[in-house]
Coordinates of C-alpha atoms in Angstrom, one line a residue:
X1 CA 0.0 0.0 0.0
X2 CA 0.6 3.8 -0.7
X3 CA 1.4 6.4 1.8
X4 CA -1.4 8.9 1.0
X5 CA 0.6 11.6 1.9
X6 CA 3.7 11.3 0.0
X7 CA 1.4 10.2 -2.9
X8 CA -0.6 13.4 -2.2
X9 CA 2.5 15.5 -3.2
X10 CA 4.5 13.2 -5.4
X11 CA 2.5 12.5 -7.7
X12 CA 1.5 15.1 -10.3
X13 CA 0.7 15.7 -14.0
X14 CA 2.8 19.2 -15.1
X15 CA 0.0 22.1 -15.6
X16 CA -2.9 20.0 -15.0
X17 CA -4.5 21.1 -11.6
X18 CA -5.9 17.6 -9.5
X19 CA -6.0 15.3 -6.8
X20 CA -4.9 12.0 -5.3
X21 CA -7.1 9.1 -4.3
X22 CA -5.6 6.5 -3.2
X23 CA -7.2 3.0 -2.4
X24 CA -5.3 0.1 -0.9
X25 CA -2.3 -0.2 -3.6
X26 CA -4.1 1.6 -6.0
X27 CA -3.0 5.4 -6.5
X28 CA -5.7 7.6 -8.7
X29 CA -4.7 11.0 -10.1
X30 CA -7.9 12.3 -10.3
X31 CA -7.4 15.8 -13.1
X32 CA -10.1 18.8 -11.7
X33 CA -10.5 20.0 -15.5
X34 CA -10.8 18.1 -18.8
X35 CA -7.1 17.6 -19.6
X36 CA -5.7 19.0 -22.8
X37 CA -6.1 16.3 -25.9
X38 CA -2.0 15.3 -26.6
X39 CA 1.1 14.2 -24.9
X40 CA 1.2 14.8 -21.0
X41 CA 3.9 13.3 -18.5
X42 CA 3.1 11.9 -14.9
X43 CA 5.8 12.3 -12.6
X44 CA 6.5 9.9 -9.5
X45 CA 8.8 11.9 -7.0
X46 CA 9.6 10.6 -3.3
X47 CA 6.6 8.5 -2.8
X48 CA 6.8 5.7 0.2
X49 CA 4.9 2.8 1.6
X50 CA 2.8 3.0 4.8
X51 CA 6.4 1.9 6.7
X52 CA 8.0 4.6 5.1
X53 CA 10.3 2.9 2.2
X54 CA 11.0 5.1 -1.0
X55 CA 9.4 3.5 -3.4
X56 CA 10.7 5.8 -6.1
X57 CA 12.9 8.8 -5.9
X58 CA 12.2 10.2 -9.3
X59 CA 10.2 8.3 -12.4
X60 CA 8.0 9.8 -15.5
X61 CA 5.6 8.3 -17.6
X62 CA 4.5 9.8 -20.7
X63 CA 1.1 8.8 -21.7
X64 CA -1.6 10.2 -24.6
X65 CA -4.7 11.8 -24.1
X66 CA -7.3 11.3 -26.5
X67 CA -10.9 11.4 -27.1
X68 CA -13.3 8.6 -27.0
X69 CA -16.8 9.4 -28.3
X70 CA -20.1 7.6 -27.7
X71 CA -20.8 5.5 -29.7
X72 CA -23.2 7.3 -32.8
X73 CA -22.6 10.7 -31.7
X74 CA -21.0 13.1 -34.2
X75 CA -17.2 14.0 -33.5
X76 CA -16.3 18.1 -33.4
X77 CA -13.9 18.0 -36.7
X78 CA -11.0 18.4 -33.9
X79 CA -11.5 15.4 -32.5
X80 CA -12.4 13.6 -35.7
X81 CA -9.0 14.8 -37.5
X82 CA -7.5 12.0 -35.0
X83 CA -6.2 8.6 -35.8
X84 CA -4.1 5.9 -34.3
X85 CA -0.9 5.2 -36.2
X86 CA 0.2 1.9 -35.3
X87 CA 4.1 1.0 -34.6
X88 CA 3.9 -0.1 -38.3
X89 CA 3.5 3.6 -40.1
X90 CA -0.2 2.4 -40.7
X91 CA -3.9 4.5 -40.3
X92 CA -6.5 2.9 -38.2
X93 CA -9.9 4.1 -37.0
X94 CA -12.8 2.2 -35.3
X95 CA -16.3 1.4 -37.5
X96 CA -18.2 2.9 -34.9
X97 CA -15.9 6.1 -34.5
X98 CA -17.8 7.5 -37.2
X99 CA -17.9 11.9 -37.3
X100 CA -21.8 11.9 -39.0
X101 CA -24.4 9.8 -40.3
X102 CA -27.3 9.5 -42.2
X103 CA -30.2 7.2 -42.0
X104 CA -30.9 4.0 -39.9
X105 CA -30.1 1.2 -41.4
X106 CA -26.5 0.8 -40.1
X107 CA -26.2 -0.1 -36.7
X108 CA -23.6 0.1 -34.1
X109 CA -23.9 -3.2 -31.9
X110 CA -22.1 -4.1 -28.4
X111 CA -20.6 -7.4 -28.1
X112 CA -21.4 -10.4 -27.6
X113 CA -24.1 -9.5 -30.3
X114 CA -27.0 -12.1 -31.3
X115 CA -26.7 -11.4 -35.2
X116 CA -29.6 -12.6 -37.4
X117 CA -28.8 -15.9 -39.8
X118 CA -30.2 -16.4 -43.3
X119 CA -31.9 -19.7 -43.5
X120 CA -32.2 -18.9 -47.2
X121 CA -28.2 -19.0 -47.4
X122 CA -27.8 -22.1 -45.0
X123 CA -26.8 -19.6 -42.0
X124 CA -28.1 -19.5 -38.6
X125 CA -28.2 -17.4 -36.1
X126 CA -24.9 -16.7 -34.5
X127 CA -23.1 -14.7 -31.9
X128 CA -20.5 -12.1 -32.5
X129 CA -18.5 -12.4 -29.4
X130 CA -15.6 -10.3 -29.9
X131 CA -14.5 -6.7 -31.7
X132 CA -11.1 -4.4 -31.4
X133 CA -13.3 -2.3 -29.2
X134 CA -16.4 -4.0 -28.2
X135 CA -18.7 -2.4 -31.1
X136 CA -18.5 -2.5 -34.3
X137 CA -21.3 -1.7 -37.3
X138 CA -23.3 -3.2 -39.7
X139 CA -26.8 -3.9 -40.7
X140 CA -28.3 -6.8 -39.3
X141 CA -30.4 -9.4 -41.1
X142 CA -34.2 -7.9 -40.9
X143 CA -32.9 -4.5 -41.6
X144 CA -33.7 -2.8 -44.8
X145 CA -31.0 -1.1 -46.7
X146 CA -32.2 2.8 -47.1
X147 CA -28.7 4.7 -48.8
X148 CA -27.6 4.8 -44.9
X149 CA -24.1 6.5 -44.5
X150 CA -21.5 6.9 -42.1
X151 CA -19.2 9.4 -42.7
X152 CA -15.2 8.8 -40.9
X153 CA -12.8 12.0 -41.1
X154 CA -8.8 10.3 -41.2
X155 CA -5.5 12.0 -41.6
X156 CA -2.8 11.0 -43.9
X157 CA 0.7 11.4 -42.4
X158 CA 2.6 10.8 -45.8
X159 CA 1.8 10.9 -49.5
X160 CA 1.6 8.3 -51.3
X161 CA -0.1 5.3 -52.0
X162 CA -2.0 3.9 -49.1
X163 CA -3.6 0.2 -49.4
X164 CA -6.8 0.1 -46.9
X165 CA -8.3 -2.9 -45.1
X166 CA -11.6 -3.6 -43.3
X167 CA -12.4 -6.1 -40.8
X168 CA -15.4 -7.7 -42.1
X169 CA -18.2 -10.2 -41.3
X170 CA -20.0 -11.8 -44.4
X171 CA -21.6 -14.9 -43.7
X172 CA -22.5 -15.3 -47.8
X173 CA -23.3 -14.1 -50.9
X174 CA -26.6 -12.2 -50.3
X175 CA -24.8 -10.6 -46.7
X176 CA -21.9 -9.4 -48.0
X177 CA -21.1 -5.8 -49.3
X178 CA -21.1 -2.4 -49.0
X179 CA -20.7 0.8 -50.9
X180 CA -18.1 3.0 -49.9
X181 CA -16.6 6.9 -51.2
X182 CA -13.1 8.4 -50.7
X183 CA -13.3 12.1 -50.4
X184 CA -16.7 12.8 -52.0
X185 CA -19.4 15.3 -50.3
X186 CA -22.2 14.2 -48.4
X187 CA -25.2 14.1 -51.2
X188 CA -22.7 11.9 -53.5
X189 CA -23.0 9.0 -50.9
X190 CA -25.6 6.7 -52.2
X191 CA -26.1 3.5 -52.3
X192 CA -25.5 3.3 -56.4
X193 CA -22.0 2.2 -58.0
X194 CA -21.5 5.2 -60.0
X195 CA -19.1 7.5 -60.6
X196 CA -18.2 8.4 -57.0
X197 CA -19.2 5.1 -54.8
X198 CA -18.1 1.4 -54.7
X199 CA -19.4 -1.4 -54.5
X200 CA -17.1 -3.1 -51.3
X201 CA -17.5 -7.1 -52.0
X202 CA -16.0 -9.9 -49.4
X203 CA -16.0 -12.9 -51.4
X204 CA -18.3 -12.0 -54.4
X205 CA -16.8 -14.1 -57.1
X206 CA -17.4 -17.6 -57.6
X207 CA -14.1 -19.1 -56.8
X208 CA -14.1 -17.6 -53.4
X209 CA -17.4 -17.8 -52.0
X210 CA -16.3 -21.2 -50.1
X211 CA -14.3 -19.3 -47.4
X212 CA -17.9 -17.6 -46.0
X213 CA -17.6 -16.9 -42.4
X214 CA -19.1 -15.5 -39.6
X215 CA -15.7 -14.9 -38.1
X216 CA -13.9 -11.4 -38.9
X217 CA -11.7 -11.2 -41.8
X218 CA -9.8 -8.8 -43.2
X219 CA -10.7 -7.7 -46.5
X220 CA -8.7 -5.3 -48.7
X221 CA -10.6 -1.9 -50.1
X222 CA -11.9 -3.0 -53.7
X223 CA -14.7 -2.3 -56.4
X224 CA -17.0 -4.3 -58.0
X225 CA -16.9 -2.5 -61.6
X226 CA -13.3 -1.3 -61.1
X227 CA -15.0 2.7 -61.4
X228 CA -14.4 5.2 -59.7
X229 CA -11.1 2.8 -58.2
X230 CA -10.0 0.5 -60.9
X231 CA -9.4 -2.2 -58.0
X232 CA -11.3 -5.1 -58.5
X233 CA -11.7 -8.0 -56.5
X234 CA -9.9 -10.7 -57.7
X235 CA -6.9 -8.0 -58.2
X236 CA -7.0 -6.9 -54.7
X237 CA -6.7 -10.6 -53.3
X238 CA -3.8 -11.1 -55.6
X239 CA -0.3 -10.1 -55.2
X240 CA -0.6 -6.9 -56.9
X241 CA -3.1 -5.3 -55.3
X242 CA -4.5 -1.3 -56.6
X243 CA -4.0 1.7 -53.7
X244 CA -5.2 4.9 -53.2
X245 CA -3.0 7.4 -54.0
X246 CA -4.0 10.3 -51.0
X247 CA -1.6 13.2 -50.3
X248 CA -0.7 14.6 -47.1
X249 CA -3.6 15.7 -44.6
X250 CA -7.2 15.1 -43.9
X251 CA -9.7 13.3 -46.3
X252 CA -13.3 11.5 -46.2
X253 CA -14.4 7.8 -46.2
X254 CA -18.1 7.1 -46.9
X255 CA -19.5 3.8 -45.9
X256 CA -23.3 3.3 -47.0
X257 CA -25.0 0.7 -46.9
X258 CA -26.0 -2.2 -49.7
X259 CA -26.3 -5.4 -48.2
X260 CA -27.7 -6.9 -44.7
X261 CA -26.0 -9.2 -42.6
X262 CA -22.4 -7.7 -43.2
X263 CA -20.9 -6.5 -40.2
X264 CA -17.6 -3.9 -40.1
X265 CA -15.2 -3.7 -37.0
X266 CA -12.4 -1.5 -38.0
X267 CA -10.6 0.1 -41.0
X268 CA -7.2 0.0 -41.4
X269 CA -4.4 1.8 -44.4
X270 CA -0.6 0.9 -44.9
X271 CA 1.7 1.8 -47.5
X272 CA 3.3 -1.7 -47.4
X273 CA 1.9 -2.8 -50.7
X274 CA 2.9 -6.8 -49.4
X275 CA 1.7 -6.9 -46.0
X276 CA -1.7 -9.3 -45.3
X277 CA -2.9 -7.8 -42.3
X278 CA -5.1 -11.4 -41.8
X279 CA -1.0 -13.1 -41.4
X280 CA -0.5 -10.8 -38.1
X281 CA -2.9 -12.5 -36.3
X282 CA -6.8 -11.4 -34.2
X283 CA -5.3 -8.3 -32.7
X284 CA -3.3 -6.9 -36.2
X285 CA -2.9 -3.8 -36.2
X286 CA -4.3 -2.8 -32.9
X287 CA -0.6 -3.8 -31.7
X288 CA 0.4 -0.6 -31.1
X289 CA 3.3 0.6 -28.9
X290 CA 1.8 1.1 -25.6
X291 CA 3.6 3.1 -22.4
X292 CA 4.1 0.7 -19.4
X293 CA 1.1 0.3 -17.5
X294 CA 1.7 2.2 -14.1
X295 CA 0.7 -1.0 -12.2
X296 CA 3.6 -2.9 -14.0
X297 CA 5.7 -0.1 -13.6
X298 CA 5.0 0.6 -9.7
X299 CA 6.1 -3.3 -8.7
X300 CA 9.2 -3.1 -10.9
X301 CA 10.1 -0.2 -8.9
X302 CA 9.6 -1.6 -5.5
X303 CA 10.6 -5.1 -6.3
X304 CA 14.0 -3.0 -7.3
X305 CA 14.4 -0.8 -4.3
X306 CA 13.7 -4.4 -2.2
X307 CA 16.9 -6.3 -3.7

């Protein structure tokens, strides 16, 4: 256990005004205002146990502060210009981190999540037990498709050709597409594959439909008639795959929807033209470089000052 009072003054966040609560072993820094969105550093300075050992004489832990929205609630464009970038150089956002929408036909579900089979295509009901972040979106089975959008703000860190992902549920061939925009304006997001949407397909053609699952998957970005982006399916499973060439800064992806029973988790964007995000395993590229956790980092301090 912590001494409150050393706690009380050694621990603090520079030029963010707050307390200490302390519980057992557990130490809370508890901020009085919303803290500023960006890096901040906690600083551990002279704090002992209840018998008085130093259980630090000086550590800091640098830590990002960010904003999580609820889920379907608009973002200000602030918050909505953020994205992770993983260890890897990549772009990821969340489905259900989405900055405005229109209609309601796409949902945003919690997991586990009871979806709706298709008895017509041999599929039963089934549960979706697990997401990166507990939601993700789709349009369940029993839903109709109404030219529903979500609209997602991302920013590109480098020029150049970027090659997008999306982890995907389609179960089979009537559940399992979307249509989707890169940088068009609200009114050009319909549910037509014209000369500004997509049609998104996860194993449309013949030859693939036997790999149908109601696990996730990731699925490169792609289009069904290869216009507005010339990359078609079969091309984008191959091993020459079609990017999109972005420059540097913000753009706009549209997701609207076309089919029921397709589900979305998370989008992801890398420039490495080789990379198959499905070899890296459930988490991909959620494996982010993470600070030590302070409770880690508080028993590798004592068990030190102990030997």
């Amino acid at each position: 256990a912590v001494d409150p009072a050393s706690a009380q003054s050694g621990i603090s966040v520079p030029k963010v005004k707050g307390r200490i609560i302390t519980v057992g072993a557990v130490v809370i820094f508890e901020p009085r205002e919303p803290m500023p969105i960006g890096q901040q550093t906690l600083e551990i300075s002279g704090v002992k146990d209840l018998v008085g050992n130093a259980i630090s004489d000086r550590h800091q832990i640098s830590f990002q502060v960010t904003i999580i929205p609820p889920a379907e609630e608009e973002l200000t464009e602030e918050e909505a210009s953020l994205t992770v970038v993983p260890s890897s150089g990549g772009i990821f956002w969340e489905a259900e981190k989405f900055v405005r929408k229109k209609g309601d036909s796409i949902g945003s579900y919690k997991v586990p999540f009871k979806a709706r089979g298709n008895p017509d295509q041999g599929v039963k009901d089934y549960v979706i037990k697990n997401s990166s972040a507990g939601r993700f979106i789709g349009v369940d089975n029993g839903r109709a498709v109404n030219g529903s959008w979500l609209k997602y703000r991302f920013t590109v860190p480098r020029a150049g050709k970027w090659y997008f992902w999306g982890r995907v549920i389609a179960p089979s061939v009537a559940n399992n597409s979307f249509f989707w925009g890169v940088d068009i304006e609200d009114h050009e997001a319909k549910n037509e594959d014209d000369n500004n949407c997509n049609i998104w397909d996860f194993f449309e053609k013949e030859e693939l439909r036997q790999h149908y699952t109601t696990d996730w998957v990731w699925f490169r970005l792609n289009s069904r008639s290869g216009n507005p982006f010339p990359g078609q399916e079969m091309e984008q499973h191959g091993a020459n795959p079609t990017p999109l060439e972005l420059k540097t800064g913000q753009h706009t992806f549209h997701l609207i929807d076309r089919e029921n029973g397709t589900f979305i988790d998370a989008i992801y964007a890398t420039m490495n033209k080789r990379l198959d995000v499905n070899k890296l395993g459930p988490t991909g590229p959620l494996a982010v470089e993470m600070e030590p956790q302070l409770s880690v980092l508080w028993g590798q301090l004592k068990s030190s000052k102990s030997r």
